[in-house]
Amino acid sequence: MRTLIKNGLVVTADASFEADVVIVDGKIDAVSRRASGAVETALAGLVADETIDATGKYVVPGGIDAHTHMELPFGGTFAKDTFESGTKAAAHGGTTMIVDFAVQPKGAALRDGLDVWMAKAEGNAVLDYGFHMIMSDVNDASLAEMDQLVAEGIPDFKLFTAYPGVFLSPDDHIFRAMKQTRKNGGMIMMHAENGPVIDVIAADLVASGMTDPIGHGLARYPILEGEATNRCIRLAEAAGVPVYFVHLSSRDALEAVTAARGRGSMAFAETCPQYLFLSIDDMGNGFEGAKYVCSPPLRPKDHQEDLWRGLRTDILQLVGTDHCPFDFEGQKELGRGDFRKIPNGLPAIEDRVDLLHHGGVVGGRISRERWVEIASTAPAKMFGMYPQKGAIAVGSDADILVYDPNRKRTISAATHHMDVDYSLFEGWEIQGASDVVMSRGTVLVRDGQWVGPAGHGQFVRRGRSDFARLA
Ligand SMILES: [Zn+2]
């Protein structure tokens, strides 16, 4: 099977150039630049099984969302998107790969959790997928298991300073896990908020009669994210290892990462669309605010431009979604009368690539090359799958978007593909959308219609982070 994408503008993390792209059996076989002054590239006369005309469009590597939670059990319910519905929605929005989080059940082996998540994804995901491993117990057995998982292509382990009694790991456990990655080449990812202190503040708020969703935002001070971020950075420095912060949301945490990188530490971080585009103001309006409950919470509006600055200056390397959708009706409603019982999580997987184009490129905050980098190439490098993923280059998987930078669309729960009954961005008109979404050379979405096969996704074994490698 040979496909030719012609007349497009190839945009990579490095440069933009007029070129035709040939795909053979799912891999990029040639990238042929148009000579200056020429109307066509050397490949224009090539006979292909399918030719896609990308005149006036970008040809970019498909988005990689390295932070998703399909079917995650949380607060007595489950995140609603399955690997099938969630990856399908992701594809509609220009994402061609996800890295989800498998969860170690407390008291069981890492392997037990991994097997469960593998089974959920296999044959159901329509996009290629990898896994990070959430460690619920750090002990001699799970530390030894880490080495085995790294060898099997699951090299990242997430720990929490939040959620006491559920996911929280004390400092000595975090430090032991970090020391293990120094030996096995893996990487520790941190959810950094001071959970025990937040619980004190949240209990005080509820006792004082503040039970609405806004209480969730008020209890989780930015300073408590800054404190935990700095603490984890210092632990990583003591262990001599890189560390990665998921869903960095506040200026306070950004300052901690900025200082760490300034002194040469391998501290890395992502932010999420919700922190770039929404604010704590969205959590008002009575119980409607439950739609916006996630952790860390949405921050005061003035944090947003600091996060964009972080993306521009590479203090933040990439954007993931933390996609973890719960219906407003029947799920978010579990927290009526006590914000602490609202399931934490937001739907965002379908809108990440386009929102970053709209707010970033159209909004004049980042270049189109940086957009490709934070949406695709940096996640591939950060999580050890570059250049198989995240590149328009000979030999790479043909995970490609033909992207219309001018098309406008209106976001709405009535038209989105995520299995959730509301949208965070209801009624927003944004500019930029994918005309064609291709995974390993197979067209999955064309002009907004699903045309791909079921269960197309494959597990991707990943290696050591390019960003954490010194030689
Ligand atoms: Zn998450």
Short mmCIF file of C-alpha atoms and ligand atoms in Angstrom, two decimals:
data_model
loop_
_atom_site.label_atom_id
_atom_site.label_comp_id
_atom_site.label_asym_id
_atom_site.label_seq_id
_atom_site.Cartn_x
_atom_site.Cartn_y
_atom_site.Cartn_z
CA MET A 1 0.00 0.00 0.00
CA ARG A 2 1.52 3.28 -1.14
CA THR A 3 0.05 6.70 -0.29
CA LEU A 4 1.20 10.06 -1.60
CA ILE A 5 0.42 13.28 0.29
CA LYS A 6 1.25 16.04 -2.14
CA ASN A 7 1.36 19.84 -2.32
CA GLY A 8 1.35 20.36 1.44
CA LEU A 9 3.48 22.40 3.80
CA VAL A 10 5.33 19.99 6.07
CA VAL A 11 5.61 21.46 9.55
CA THR A 12 7.96 19.79 12.01
CA ALA A 13 9.33 20.85 15.38
CA ASP A 14 12.36 22.22 13.51
CA ALA A 15 11.12 23.83 10.31
CA SER A 16 8.35 24.28 7.74
CA PHE A 17 8.93 23.42 4.07
CA GLU A 18 7.00 22.54 0.92
CA ALA A 19 7.27 18.79 0.40
CA ASP A 20 5.47 15.67 -0.72
CA VAL A 21 5.35 12.66 1.58
CA VAL A 22 5.25 9.03 0.46
CA ILE A 23 4.01 6.29 2.77
CA VAL A 24 4.65 2.64 2.13
CA ASP A 25 3.18 -0.06 4.36
CA GLY A 26 2.52 2.27 7.25
CA LYS A 27 5.91 3.98 7.36
CA ILE A 28 7.16 7.20 5.83
CA ASP A 29 9.20 6.18 2.79
CA ALA A 30 10.17 9.57 1.36
CA VAL A 31 9.93 13.28 2.14
CA SER A 32 10.60 15.16 -1.07
CA ARG A 33 11.13 18.91 -0.90
CA ARG A 34 9.93 21.16 -3.67
CA ALA A 35 12.86 22.88 -5.38
CA SER A 36 12.74 26.65 -5.26
CA GLY A 37 10.56 27.99 -8.07
CA ALA A 38 9.28 24.50 -8.98
CA VAL A 39 5.55 23.82 -9.13
CA GLU A 40 5.89 20.14 -8.26
CA THR A 41 8.30 17.93 -6.36
CA ALA A 42 10.23 15.08 -7.94
CA LEU A 43 7.53 12.72 -6.65
CA ALA A 44 4.54 14.44 -8.26
CA GLY A 45 4.26 11.81 -11.02
CA LEU A 46 4.55 8.86 -8.64
CA VAL A 47 1.86 6.24 -9.02
CA ALA A 48 0.22 5.63 -5.64
CA ASP A 49 -2.72 3.57 -4.40
CA GLU A 50 -4.05 6.75 -2.86
CA THR A 51 -3.13 10.38 -3.41
CA ILE A 52 -4.13 13.05 -0.90
CA ASP A 53 -3.98 16.63 -2.09
CA ALA A 54 -2.79 18.84 0.78
CA THR A 55 -2.74 22.15 -1.09
CA GLY A 56 -3.02 24.97 1.43
CA LYS A 57 -2.73 22.52 4.34
CA TYR A 58 -0.09 21.57 6.86
CA VAL A 59 1.31 18.04 6.95
CA VAL A 60 2.27 17.40 10.57
CA PRO A 61 3.00 14.45 12.87
CA GLY A 62 -0.12 13.27 14.71
CA GLY A 63 -0.65 14.50 18.22
CA ILE A 64 0.60 12.45 21.16
CA ASP A 65 -1.35 12.76 24.40
CA ALA A 66 0.94 11.37 27.07
CA HIS A 67 -1.52 11.80 29.93
CA THR A 68 -4.87 10.01 29.73
CA HIS A 69 -7.06 7.96 32.10
CA MET A 70 -9.46 5.73 30.21
CA GLU A 71 -11.86 3.82 32.48
CA LEU A 72 -10.02 5.01 35.59
CA PRO A 73 -11.73 4.01 38.85
CA PHE A 74 -12.06 7.16 40.99
CA GLY A 75 -14.22 8.11 43.96
CA GLY A 76 -16.57 5.14 43.61
CA THR A 77 -17.11 5.49 39.86
CA PHE A 78 -15.17 5.13 36.59
CA ALA A 79 -13.92 7.67 34.06
CA LYS A 80 -16.46 7.25 31.33
CA ASP A 81 -14.42 6.96 28.14
CA THR A 82 -13.27 3.45 27.29
CA PHE A 83 -10.13 2.81 25.30
CA GLU A 84 -12.40 2.55 22.26
CA SER A 85 -14.49 5.70 22.72
CA GLY A 86 -11.62 7.73 24.13
CA THR A 87 -9.12 6.95 21.40
CA LYS A 88 -11.77 7.48 18.72
CA ALA A 89 -12.52 10.92 20.14
CA ALA A 90 -8.79 11.61 20.32
CA ALA A 91 -8.41 10.69 16.64
CA HIS A 92 -11.20 13.08 15.68
CA GLY A 93 -9.17 15.81 17.36
CA GLY A 94 -5.87 15.02 15.64
CA THR A 95 -4.26 12.79 18.24
CA THR A 96 -2.75 9.52 16.98
CA MET A 97 -1.21 8.06 20.12
CA ILE A 98 -1.90 8.07 23.84
CA VAL A 99 0.04 7.05 26.89
CA ASP A 100 -2.39 6.02 29.61
CA PHE A 101 -1.78 5.24 33.27
CA ALA A 102 -2.06 1.67 34.54
CA VAL A 103 -2.71 1.51 38.28
CA GLN A 104 -1.09 -0.90 40.73
CA PRO A 105 -3.86 -2.06 43.08
CA LYS A 106 -2.85 -1.48 46.69
CA GLY A 107 -1.30 -4.62 48.12
CA ALA A 108 -0.86 -6.26 44.71
CA ALA A 109 1.93 -6.35 42.14
CA LEU A 110 2.62 -3.72 39.48
CA ARG A 111 2.05 -6.54 37.01
CA ASP A 112 -1.50 -7.10 38.26
CA GLY A 113 -2.43 -3.54 37.41
CA LEU A 114 -0.62 -3.57 34.10
CA ASP A 115 -2.38 -6.76 32.99
CA VAL A 116 -5.77 -5.18 33.70
CA TRP A 117 -5.01 -2.05 31.67
CA MET A 118 -3.43 -4.04 28.83
CA ALA A 119 -6.59 -6.10 28.58
CA LYS A 120 -8.77 -2.99 28.52
CA ALA A 121 -6.79 -1.49 25.65
CA GLU A 122 -6.00 -4.51 23.50
CA GLY A 123 -8.35 -4.90 20.56
CA ASN A 124 -10.34 -1.84 21.69
CA ALA A 125 -8.03 1.16 21.28
CA VAL A 126 -8.09 2.55 17.75
CA LEU A 127 -4.84 4.45 18.35
CA ASP A 128 -1.43 3.18 19.33
CA TYR A 129 -0.94 3.29 23.07
CA GLY A 130 1.65 2.98 25.76
CA PHE A 131 1.43 2.88 29.53
CA HIS A 132 2.93 4.69 32.46
CA MET A 133 2.68 2.78 35.75
CA ILE A 134 1.09 4.30 38.85
CA MET A 135 2.80 2.91 41.96
CA SER A 136 0.43 2.53 44.90
CA ASP A 137 2.94 0.66 47.07
CA VAL A 138 6.68 1.19 47.16
CA ASN A 139 8.37 -1.83 48.70
CA ASP A 140 11.14 -4.31 47.88
CA ALA A 141 8.89 -6.30 45.56
CA SER A 142 7.55 -3.37 43.57
CA LEU A 143 11.00 -1.81 43.33
CA ALA A 144 12.32 -5.01 41.79
CA GLU A 145 9.37 -5.13 39.43
CA MET A 146 10.20 -1.66 38.14
CA ASP A 147 13.34 -2.99 36.45
CA GLN A 148 11.30 -5.62 34.64
CA LEU A 149 8.76 -3.08 33.40
CA VAL A 150 11.49 -0.78 32.10
CA ALA A 151 12.83 -3.74 30.12
CA GLU A 152 9.34 -4.35 28.70
CA GLY A 153 8.90 -0.80 27.41
CA ILE A 154 7.05 0.76 30.34
CA PRO A 155 9.78 3.04 31.70
CA ASP A 156 7.84 5.66 33.66
CA PHE A 157 6.37 5.46 37.15
CA LYS A 158 3.97 7.94 38.65
CA LEU A 159 3.81 8.74 42.35
CA PHE A 160 1.72 11.19 44.31
CA THR A 161 2.21 13.62 47.17
CA ALA A 162 -1.59 14.09 47.01
CA TYR A 163 -4.60 11.88 47.90
CA PRO A 164 -3.63 10.59 51.41
CA GLY A 165 -4.85 7.04 51.99
CA VAL A 166 -5.32 6.39 48.27
CA PHE A 167 -2.29 7.23 46.14
CA LEU A 168 -0.04 9.28 48.43
CA SER A 169 3.53 8.10 48.84
CA PRO A 170 5.60 9.50 51.71
CA ASP A 171 8.93 11.13 50.88
CA ASP A 172 11.03 8.08 51.70
CA HIS A 173 8.99 5.94 49.30
CA ILE A 174 9.35 8.54 46.56
CA PHE A 175 13.08 8.65 47.21
CA ARG A 176 13.44 4.86 47.04
CA ALA A 177 11.58 4.75 43.72
CA MET A 178 13.77 7.54 42.38
CA LYS A 179 16.94 5.69 43.41
CA GLN A 180 15.65 2.64 41.57
CA THR A 181 15.28 4.65 38.33
CA ARG A 182 18.88 5.75 38.67
CA LYS A 183 19.78 2.08 38.29
CA ASN A 184 17.23 1.03 35.66
CA GLY A 185 17.01 4.14 33.47
CA GLY A 186 13.33 4.78 34.11
CA MET A 187 11.74 8.08 35.06
CA ILE A 188 9.58 9.17 37.99
CA MET A 189 6.53 11.28 37.23
CA MET A 190 5.02 13.26 40.08
CA HIS A 191 1.58 14.55 40.95
CA ALA A 192 2.88 17.29 43.21
CA GLU A 193 0.41 18.87 45.62
CA ASN A 194 0.62 18.72 49.41
CA GLY A 195 -2.35 16.38 49.93
CA PRO A 196 -2.39 16.16 53.75
CA VAL A 197 -2.39 19.95 54.15
CA ILE A 198 -5.05 20.33 51.45
CA ASP A 199 -7.23 17.87 53.37
CA VAL A 200 -7.01 20.06 56.49
CA ILE A 201 -8.05 23.16 54.55
CA ALA A 202 -10.85 21.32 52.72
CA ALA A 203 -12.26 19.96 56.01
CA ASP A 204 -12.23 23.48 57.49
CA LEU A 205 -14.08 24.84 54.44
CA VAL A 206 -16.76 22.16 54.62
CA ALA A 207 -17.13 22.69 58.38
CA SER A 208 -17.67 26.40 57.73
CA GLY A 209 -20.48 25.60 55.31
CA MET A 210 -18.57 25.99 52.04
CA THR A 211 -19.59 22.79 50.22
CA ASP A 212 -19.89 24.00 46.59
CA PRO A 213 -17.41 22.96 43.89
CA ILE A 214 -15.57 26.26 44.20
CA GLY A 215 -14.35 24.97 47.58
CA HIS A 216 -12.25 22.41 45.73
CA GLY A 217 -10.45 25.24 43.97
CA LEU A 218 -10.07 27.32 47.10
CA ALA A 219 -8.68 24.48 49.25
CA ARG A 220 -5.86 23.48 46.93
CA TYR A 221 -3.62 26.55 47.21
CA PRO A 222 -1.11 27.17 44.40
CA ILE A 223 1.57 27.47 47.08
CA LEU A 224 0.91 23.83 48.05
CA GLU A 225 1.67 22.77 44.48
CA GLY A 226 4.77 24.94 44.52
CA GLU A 227 5.93 23.41 47.80
CA ALA A 228 5.43 19.82 46.67
CA THR A 229 7.05 20.49 43.29
CA ASN A 230 10.12 21.96 44.92
CA ARG A 231 10.26 19.09 47.43
CA CYS A 232 10.14 16.45 44.70
CA ILE A 233 12.77 18.28 42.66
CA ARG A 234 15.07 18.32 45.68
CA LEU A 235 14.46 14.61 46.28
CA ALA A 236 15.30 13.92 42.62
CA GLU A 237 18.46 16.01 42.91
CA ALA A 238 19.44 14.05 46.01
CA ALA A 239 18.85 10.79 44.14
CA GLY A 240 20.61 12.12 41.04
CA VAL A 241 17.73 11.39 38.65
CA PRO A 242 15.44 13.25 36.24
CA VAL A 243 11.89 13.97 37.38
CA TYR A 244 8.76 14.85 35.42
CA PHE A 245 5.77 16.82 36.73
CA VAL A 246 2.35 15.97 35.38
CA HIS A 247 -0.34 18.62 34.98
CA LEU A 248 1.65 21.59 36.25
CA SER A 249 -1.02 24.22 36.83
CA SER A 250 0.36 27.20 38.71
CA ARG A 251 2.97 29.94 38.65
CA ASP A 252 4.23 28.65 42.00
CA ALA A 253 5.12 25.24 40.54
CA LEU A 254 6.49 26.85 37.39
CA GLU A 255 8.88 28.91 39.51
CA ALA A 256 10.16 25.75 41.21
CA VAL A 257 10.85 24.08 37.84
CA THR A 258 12.41 27.27 36.47
CA ALA A 259 14.81 27.46 39.40
CA ALA A 260 15.68 23.78 39.10
CA ARG A 261 16.41 23.97 35.39
CA GLY A 262 18.43 27.13 36.02
CA ARG A 263 20.78 25.20 38.27
CA GLY A 264 21.07 22.38 35.75
CA SER A 265 18.62 19.85 37.15
CA MET A 266 16.77 17.48 34.85
CA ALA A 267 13.33 18.69 35.89
CA PHE A 268 10.61 18.47 33.25
CA ALA A 269 6.94 19.31 33.18
CA GLU A 270 3.75 19.32 31.18
CA THR A 271 0.73 21.54 31.52
CA CYS A 272 -2.82 20.89 30.26
CA PRO A 273 -5.28 22.81 28.08
CA GLN A 274 -7.58 23.45 31.05
CA TYR A 275 -4.87 25.44 32.85
CA LEU A 276 -4.04 27.45 29.72
CA PHE A 277 -7.64 28.31 28.81
CA LEU A 278 -9.83 28.10 31.94
CA SER A 279 -9.67 29.59 35.43
CA ILE A 280 -11.11 29.24 38.93
CA ASP A 281 -13.83 31.67 37.80
CA ASP A 282 -15.33 28.74 35.85
CA MET A 283 -15.83 26.86 39.14
CA GLY A 284 -18.39 29.33 40.46
CA ASN A 285 -22.07 29.29 39.47
CA GLY A 286 -23.16 26.89 42.20
CA PHE A 287 -22.95 23.18 41.46
CA GLU A 288 -22.36 23.83 37.72
CA GLY A 289 -18.76 24.35 38.80
CA ALA A 290 -18.47 20.56 39.33
CA LYS A 291 -17.90 20.27 35.58
CA TYR A 292 -14.54 21.96 36.15
CA VAL A 293 -13.33 19.97 39.18
CA CYS A 294 -9.92 18.41 38.60
CA SER A 295 -6.66 18.26 40.58
CA PRO A 296 -4.70 20.42 40.68
CA PRO A 297 -7.66 22.79 40.32
CA LEU A 298 -8.14 25.60 37.83
CA ARG A 299 -6.14 28.61 38.96
CA PRO A 300 -6.74 32.38 39.03
CA LYS A 301 -6.66 33.71 35.48
CA ASP A 302 -3.34 35.51 35.83
CA HIS A 303 -1.51 32.15 35.97
CA GLN A 304 -2.41 31.41 32.35
CA GLU A 305 0.08 33.69 30.62
CA ASP A 306 2.84 32.42 32.90
CA LEU A 307 2.15 28.90 31.67
CA TRP A 308 2.24 30.07 28.03
CA ARG A 309 5.56 31.75 28.79
CA GLY A 310 6.74 28.44 30.25
CA LEU A 311 5.81 26.68 27.01
CA ARG A 312 7.55 29.34 24.94
CA THR A 313 10.76 29.13 26.93
CA ASP A 314 10.84 25.33 27.34
CA ILE A 315 10.42 25.42 31.11
CA LEU A 316 7.36 23.34 30.15
CA GLN A 317 8.17 20.84 27.43
CA LEU A 318 4.74 19.63 26.39
CA VAL A 319 0.98 19.58 26.88
CA GLY A 320 -1.04 16.51 27.86
CA THR A 321 -4.72 16.50 28.75
CA ASP A 322 -5.14 14.43 31.93
CA HIS A 323 -8.31 13.30 30.09
CA CYS A 324 -10.54 11.71 32.74
CA PRO A 325 -14.19 12.40 31.90
CA PHE A 326 -17.14 12.06 34.23
CA ASP A 327 -20.71 12.86 33.25
CA PHE A 328 -22.21 15.84 35.02
CA GLU A 329 -25.40 13.85 35.51
CA GLY A 330 -24.94 10.89 37.83
CA GLN A 331 -21.16 11.15 38.28
CA LYS A 332 -20.10 14.72 39.12
CA GLU A 333 -23.37 14.81 41.08
CA LEU A 334 -21.91 12.39 43.63
CA GLY A 335 -20.40 15.51 45.18
CA ARG A 336 -23.59 17.51 45.73
CA GLY A 337 -23.36 18.87 49.26
CA ASP A 338 -19.63 18.09 49.64
CA PHE A 339 -17.11 19.11 46.98
CA ARG A 340 -14.67 16.48 48.30
CA LYS A 341 -16.89 13.77 46.81
CA ILE A 342 -16.91 15.17 43.25
CA PRO A 343 -14.93 12.83 40.96
CA ASN A 344 -11.77 14.68 39.89
CA GLY A 345 -11.25 14.85 36.16
CA LEU A 346 -12.08 16.60 32.91
CA PRO A 347 -12.76 15.72 29.27
CA ALA A 348 -10.18 17.28 26.95
CA ILE A 349 -8.61 14.65 24.69
CA GLU A 350 -10.54 15.69 21.57
CA ASP A 351 -9.69 19.39 21.75
CA ARG A 352 -6.01 19.53 22.79
CA VAL A 353 -4.37 19.77 19.36
CA ASP A 354 -6.83 22.32 17.98
CA LEU A 355 -6.93 24.43 21.15
CA LEU A 356 -3.14 24.66 21.17
CA HIS A 357 -3.22 25.72 17.52
CA HIS A 358 -5.95 28.24 18.19
CA GLY A 359 -4.65 29.76 21.42
CA GLY A 360 -0.98 29.24 20.62
CA VAL A 361 -0.38 29.77 16.90
CA VAL A 362 -3.44 31.82 15.92
CA GLY A 363 -3.24 33.62 19.26
CA GLY A 364 0.34 34.70 18.55
CA ARG A 365 1.90 33.01 21.59
CA ILE A 366 3.98 30.26 19.93
CA SER A 367 5.23 29.41 16.43
CA ARG A 368 3.59 26.65 14.41
CA GLU A 369 6.81 24.64 14.80
CA ARG A 370 6.61 24.94 18.59
CA TRP A 371 2.96 23.86 18.37
CA VAL A 372 4.04 20.65 16.61
CA GLU A 373 6.75 20.20 19.21
CA ILE A 374 4.59 20.52 22.34
CA ALA A 375 1.73 18.48 20.83
CA SER A 376 3.74 15.66 19.27
CA THR A 377 7.52 15.69 19.02
CA ALA A 378 8.38 16.55 22.62
CA PRO A 379 6.04 13.87 24.03
CA ALA A 380 7.70 11.34 21.71
CA LYS A 381 11.16 12.36 22.88
CA MET A 382 10.21 12.72 26.53
CA PHE A 383 8.72 9.25 26.65
CA GLY A 384 11.25 7.30 24.60
CA MET A 385 9.50 6.68 21.27
CA TYR A 386 11.19 9.16 18.95
CA PRO A 387 11.62 9.03 15.96
CA GLN A 388 9.19 6.10 15.59
CA LYS A 389 6.56 8.61 16.68
CA GLY A 390 6.41 12.41 16.60
CA ALA A 391 8.26 12.96 13.31
CA ILE A 392 7.72 13.47 9.60
CA ALA A 393 10.88 11.62 8.60
CA VAL A 394 11.90 8.60 6.55
CA GLY A 395 11.38 5.45 8.60
CA SER A 396 8.95 6.97 11.09
CA ASP A 397 5.45 5.58 11.58
CA ALA A 398 3.06 7.37 9.22
CA ASP A 399 1.01 8.97 12.01
CA ILE A 400 0.13 12.09 10.07
CA LEU A 401 -2.40 14.92 10.06
CA VAL A 402 -3.37 16.89 6.99
CA TYR A 403 -4.22 20.01 8.94
CA ASP A 404 -6.27 22.99 7.81
CA PRO A 405 -4.95 26.00 9.77
CA ASN A 406 -7.84 28.17 8.58
CA ARG A 407 -10.88 25.99 9.15
CA LYS A 408 -13.10 27.18 11.97
CA ARG A 409 -15.21 24.93 14.14
CA THR A 410 -17.44 25.35 17.16
CA ILE A 411 -16.85 23.04 20.12
CA SER A 412 -19.97 21.45 21.61
CA ALA A 413 -21.04 18.40 23.58
CA ALA A 414 -23.69 17.95 20.88
CA THR A 415 -21.04 17.18 18.27
CA HIS A 416 -17.99 15.90 20.16
CA HIS A 417 -17.08 12.22 20.23
CA MET A 418 -16.04 11.87 23.86
CA ASP A 419 -18.48 9.80 25.91
CA VAL A 420 -19.39 12.59 28.31
CA ASP A 421 -22.45 14.81 28.63
CA TYR A 422 -20.84 18.25 28.63
CA SER A 423 -17.96 20.21 27.12
CA LEU A 424 -15.55 22.47 29.00
CA PHE A 425 -15.45 24.72 25.96
CA GLU A 426 -19.12 24.73 24.95
CA GLY A 427 -19.76 27.21 22.14
CA TRP A 428 -16.12 28.24 21.64
CA GLU A 429 -15.25 28.94 18.01
CA ILE A 430 -11.67 27.90 17.33
CA GLN A 431 -9.46 28.00 14.26
CA GLY A 432 -7.60 24.95 12.95
CA ALA A 433 -8.77 21.36 12.40
CA SER A 434 -7.57 18.09 10.91
CA ASP A 435 -8.92 17.16 7.46
CA VAL A 436 -7.21 13.76 7.46
CA VAL A 437 -5.99 11.78 10.48
CA MET A 438 -3.77 8.83 9.68
CA SER A 439 -2.26 6.17 11.93
CA ARG A 440 0.54 4.00 10.49
CA GLY A 441 -0.67 4.92 7.00
CA THR A 442 -4.31 4.02 7.62
CA VAL A 443 -6.77 6.89 7.34
CA LEU A 444 -8.92 6.94 10.49
CA VAL A 445 -10.78 10.23 10.12
CA ARG A 446 -11.53 12.17 6.95
CA ASP A 447 -13.39 15.50 6.99
CA GLY A 448 -14.76 14.76 10.44
CA GLN A 449 -16.06 11.27 9.59
CA TRP A 450 -14.71 8.08 11.13
CA VAL A 451 -13.48 5.82 8.30
CA GLY A 452 -10.96 3.65 10.17
CA PRO A 453 -11.01 0.01 11.22
CA ALA A 454 -11.99 -1.06 14.74
CA GLY A 455 -9.26 -2.01 17.19
CA HIS A 456 -6.48 -0.57 15.05
CA GLY A 457 -4.25 0.39 17.99
CA GLN A 458 -1.08 -1.43 18.99
CA PHE A 459 0.97 -1.35 22.16
CA VAL A 460 4.15 0.70 21.76
CA ARG A 461 7.23 -0.36 23.70
CA ARG A 462 9.11 2.68 24.81
CA GLY A 463 12.74 3.28 25.77
CA ARG A 464 14.67 5.79 27.79
CA SER A 465 13.67 9.44 27.61
CA ASP A 466 15.72 11.38 25.05
CA PHE A 467 15.59 14.37 27.37
CA ALA A 468 17.06 12.49 30.31
CA ARG A 469 19.88 10.89 28.38
CA LEU A 470 23.27 12.53 28.65
CA ALA A 471 25.19 10.24 26.30
ZN ZN B 1 -3.77 12.32 35.62
#
